[in-house]
Amino acid sequence: MTTPIPVRTPLPASLAGSTVLLLGGSSGIGLAAGTLLRRVGARVVLVGRDPERLKAAAGHVRAAAPSGEDDVLTAAGDAGDERTLDQAFERAGEVQHVYSTAGGIGGAGLLKDLTSESIRETLAQAAWRPFAIARAAAARLPPAARSPLAPASSWSGPCPACPPR
């Protein structure tokens, strides 16, 4: 029998007390990130499209480090929708960090069976979402929290919507 290796979070304790807006937080990597963030004491605002899955995710994240109800909040909607982003930032209050794992659900299936329109829509959403998030964050994050945007795609660089430091 081997002794299991202890798993420690790579997240620093300095995140304790900060508020993190987590887009795509109702499942997968986003849900795992929300759980880790809550365990180190961060206040987490989960954003996801499916209200029922979002409610279940919030319960899971709360269970990771029980405390007040305001330590895990939710906002239902698409992370690329400006109204959803406005609602999420409003619910959160002051936000120090924004993390997005939000993806789209379009474009599924065999390539030969997809229509040109469905492929265009999927690519448009994938390109738009990081910019919508960056623009919303740039207007609300305190200057010390603004940092370069590095979306999970082939593009990375300084946040075009953020004022210089």
XYZ file of C-alpha atoms in Angstrom:
165
model
C 0.000 0.000 0.000
C 1.329 3.421 -0.918
C 0.862 6.539 1.105
C -1.226 9.117 -0.761
C 0.488 12.361 -1.613
C -1.231 15.287 0.098
C -2.850 17.683 -2.332
C -2.499 21.372 -1.583
C -4.129 24.194 -3.424
C -1.817 26.308 -5.579
C -3.923 29.338 -4.698
C -2.331 31.717 -2.226
C -3.990 32.561 1.044
C -3.787 36.211 -0.052
C -7.017 35.591 -1.962
C -8.835 35.289 1.373
C -11.380 38.063 1.668
C -11.226 39.006 -2.011
C -14.186 38.712 -4.360
C -13.821 36.626 -7.502
C -16.310 36.758 -10.353
C -16.215 33.283 -11.903
C -17.808 33.031 -15.346
C -18.616 29.471 -16.347
C -18.678 28.428 -12.706
C -21.523 25.909 -12.727
C -19.507 22.895 -13.912
C -16.112 21.532 -14.874
C -13.008 23.652 -14.386
C -15.057 26.658 -13.280
C -16.776 24.692 -10.513
C -13.437 23.239 -9.371
C -11.916 26.742 -9.352
C -14.849 28.096 -7.344
C -14.415 25.331 -4.785
C -10.674 26.015 -4.427
C -11.229 29.760 -4.218
C -13.828 29.333 -1.485
C -11.518 26.986 0.445
C -8.849 29.695 0.611
C -11.447 32.185 1.849
C -12.401 34.071 -1.301
C -15.945 35.304 -1.814
C -17.177 33.707 -5.051
C -19.793 34.879 -7.560
C -20.676 32.069 -9.967
C -22.100 32.840 -13.403
C -23.675 30.159 -15.592
C -26.445 29.668 -18.131
C -28.460 26.944 -16.400
C -30.165 28.249 -13.217
C -30.687 24.778 -11.708
C -27.104 23.680 -12.327
C -25.925 27.041 -11.002
C -27.931 26.556 -7.803
C -26.413 23.076 -7.314
C -22.914 24.442 -8.002
C -23.396 27.199 -5.410
C -24.379 24.567 -2.837
C -21.271 22.554 -3.674
C -18.993 25.594 -3.375
C -20.638 26.672 -0.093
C -20.056 23.180 1.322
C -16.317 23.512 0.589
C -15.983 26.218 3.245
C -19.254 26.942 5.036
C -19.804 30.511 6.168
C -22.274 33.273 5.313
C -24.737 33.101 2.424
C -23.087 36.164 0.855
C -19.806 34.289 0.407
C -21.189 32.403 -2.610
C -23.533 34.291 -4.939
C -24.900 33.467 -8.385
C -25.984 35.226 -11.553
C -27.724 33.204 -14.256
C -27.064 33.951 -17.913
C -24.530 33.761 -20.714
C -21.091 35.146 -19.834
C -20.890 36.931 -23.180
C -24.143 38.802 -22.622
C -23.607 42.354 -21.375
C -26.805 42.317 -19.274
C -25.638 39.146 -17.524
C -22.229 40.712 -16.884
C -23.860 43.872 -15.495
C -26.052 41.782 -13.191
C -23.096 39.666 -12.018
C -20.914 42.685 -11.224
C -23.834 44.399 -9.481
C -24.488 41.336 -7.300
C -20.785 41.029 -6.511
C -20.171 44.607 -5.426
C -16.435 45.291 -5.383
C -14.545 42.637 -7.389
C -10.806 42.056 -7.269
C -10.523 39.152 -9.729
C -12.390 37.905 -12.792
C -11.876 34.342 -14.007
C -13.612 32.908 -17.058
C -13.951 29.283 -18.046
C -17.211 29.945 -19.898
C -17.626 28.091 -23.150
C -20.287 27.741 -25.762
C -22.499 24.829 -26.576
C -22.826 25.438 -30.324
C -20.912 23.723 -33.069
C -21.321 20.224 -31.679
C -21.418 17.344 -34.102
C -19.567 16.083 -37.117
C -17.991 18.874 -39.147
C -19.623 17.621 -42.348
C -23.048 17.911 -40.696
C -22.643 21.463 -39.343
C -24.086 24.404 -41.210
C -21.956 27.385 -42.090
C -24.272 29.536 -39.995
C -23.832 27.397 -36.854
C -20.042 27.461 -37.271
C -20.062 31.261 -37.753
C -22.215 31.726 -34.640
C -19.942 29.481 -32.537
C -16.808 31.323 -33.684
C -18.432 34.726 -33.158
C -19.382 33.820 -29.570
C -15.924 32.413 -28.836
C -14.299 35.618 -30.087
C -16.811 38.021 -28.510
C -17.040 36.573 -24.984
C -13.477 37.478 -23.808
C -13.859 41.035 -25.089
C -17.282 41.488 -23.462
C -15.851 40.223 -20.178
C -12.733 42.413 -20.442
C -14.798 45.485 -21.249
C -17.157 44.908 -18.322
C -14.243 44.211 -15.972
C -12.242 47.247 -17.101
C -15.106 49.519 -16.137
C -15.436 48.013 -12.657
C -12.174 46.570 -11.351
C -10.118 48.799 -9.088
C -6.935 50.033 -10.847
C -4.662 47.807 -8.762
C -6.619 44.708 -9.864
C -6.459 45.383 -13.616
C -4.122 43.024 -15.398
C -3.450 41.716 -18.894
C -6.151 39.603 -20.440
C -5.069 36.165 -21.605
C -8.106 34.346 -22.937
C -7.939 30.640 -23.624
C -7.436 31.041 -27.357
C -4.701 31.807 -29.848
C -4.676 35.499 -28.882
C -3.214 37.040 -25.771
C -1.953 40.453 -24.872
C -2.734 43.547 -22.859
C -6.370 44.169 -22.100
C -7.433 46.559 -24.887
C -10.244 47.980 -22.759
C -8.143 48.632 -19.640
C -6.574 52.038 -19.063
C -2.785 52.057 -18.650
C -1.431 51.575 -15.147
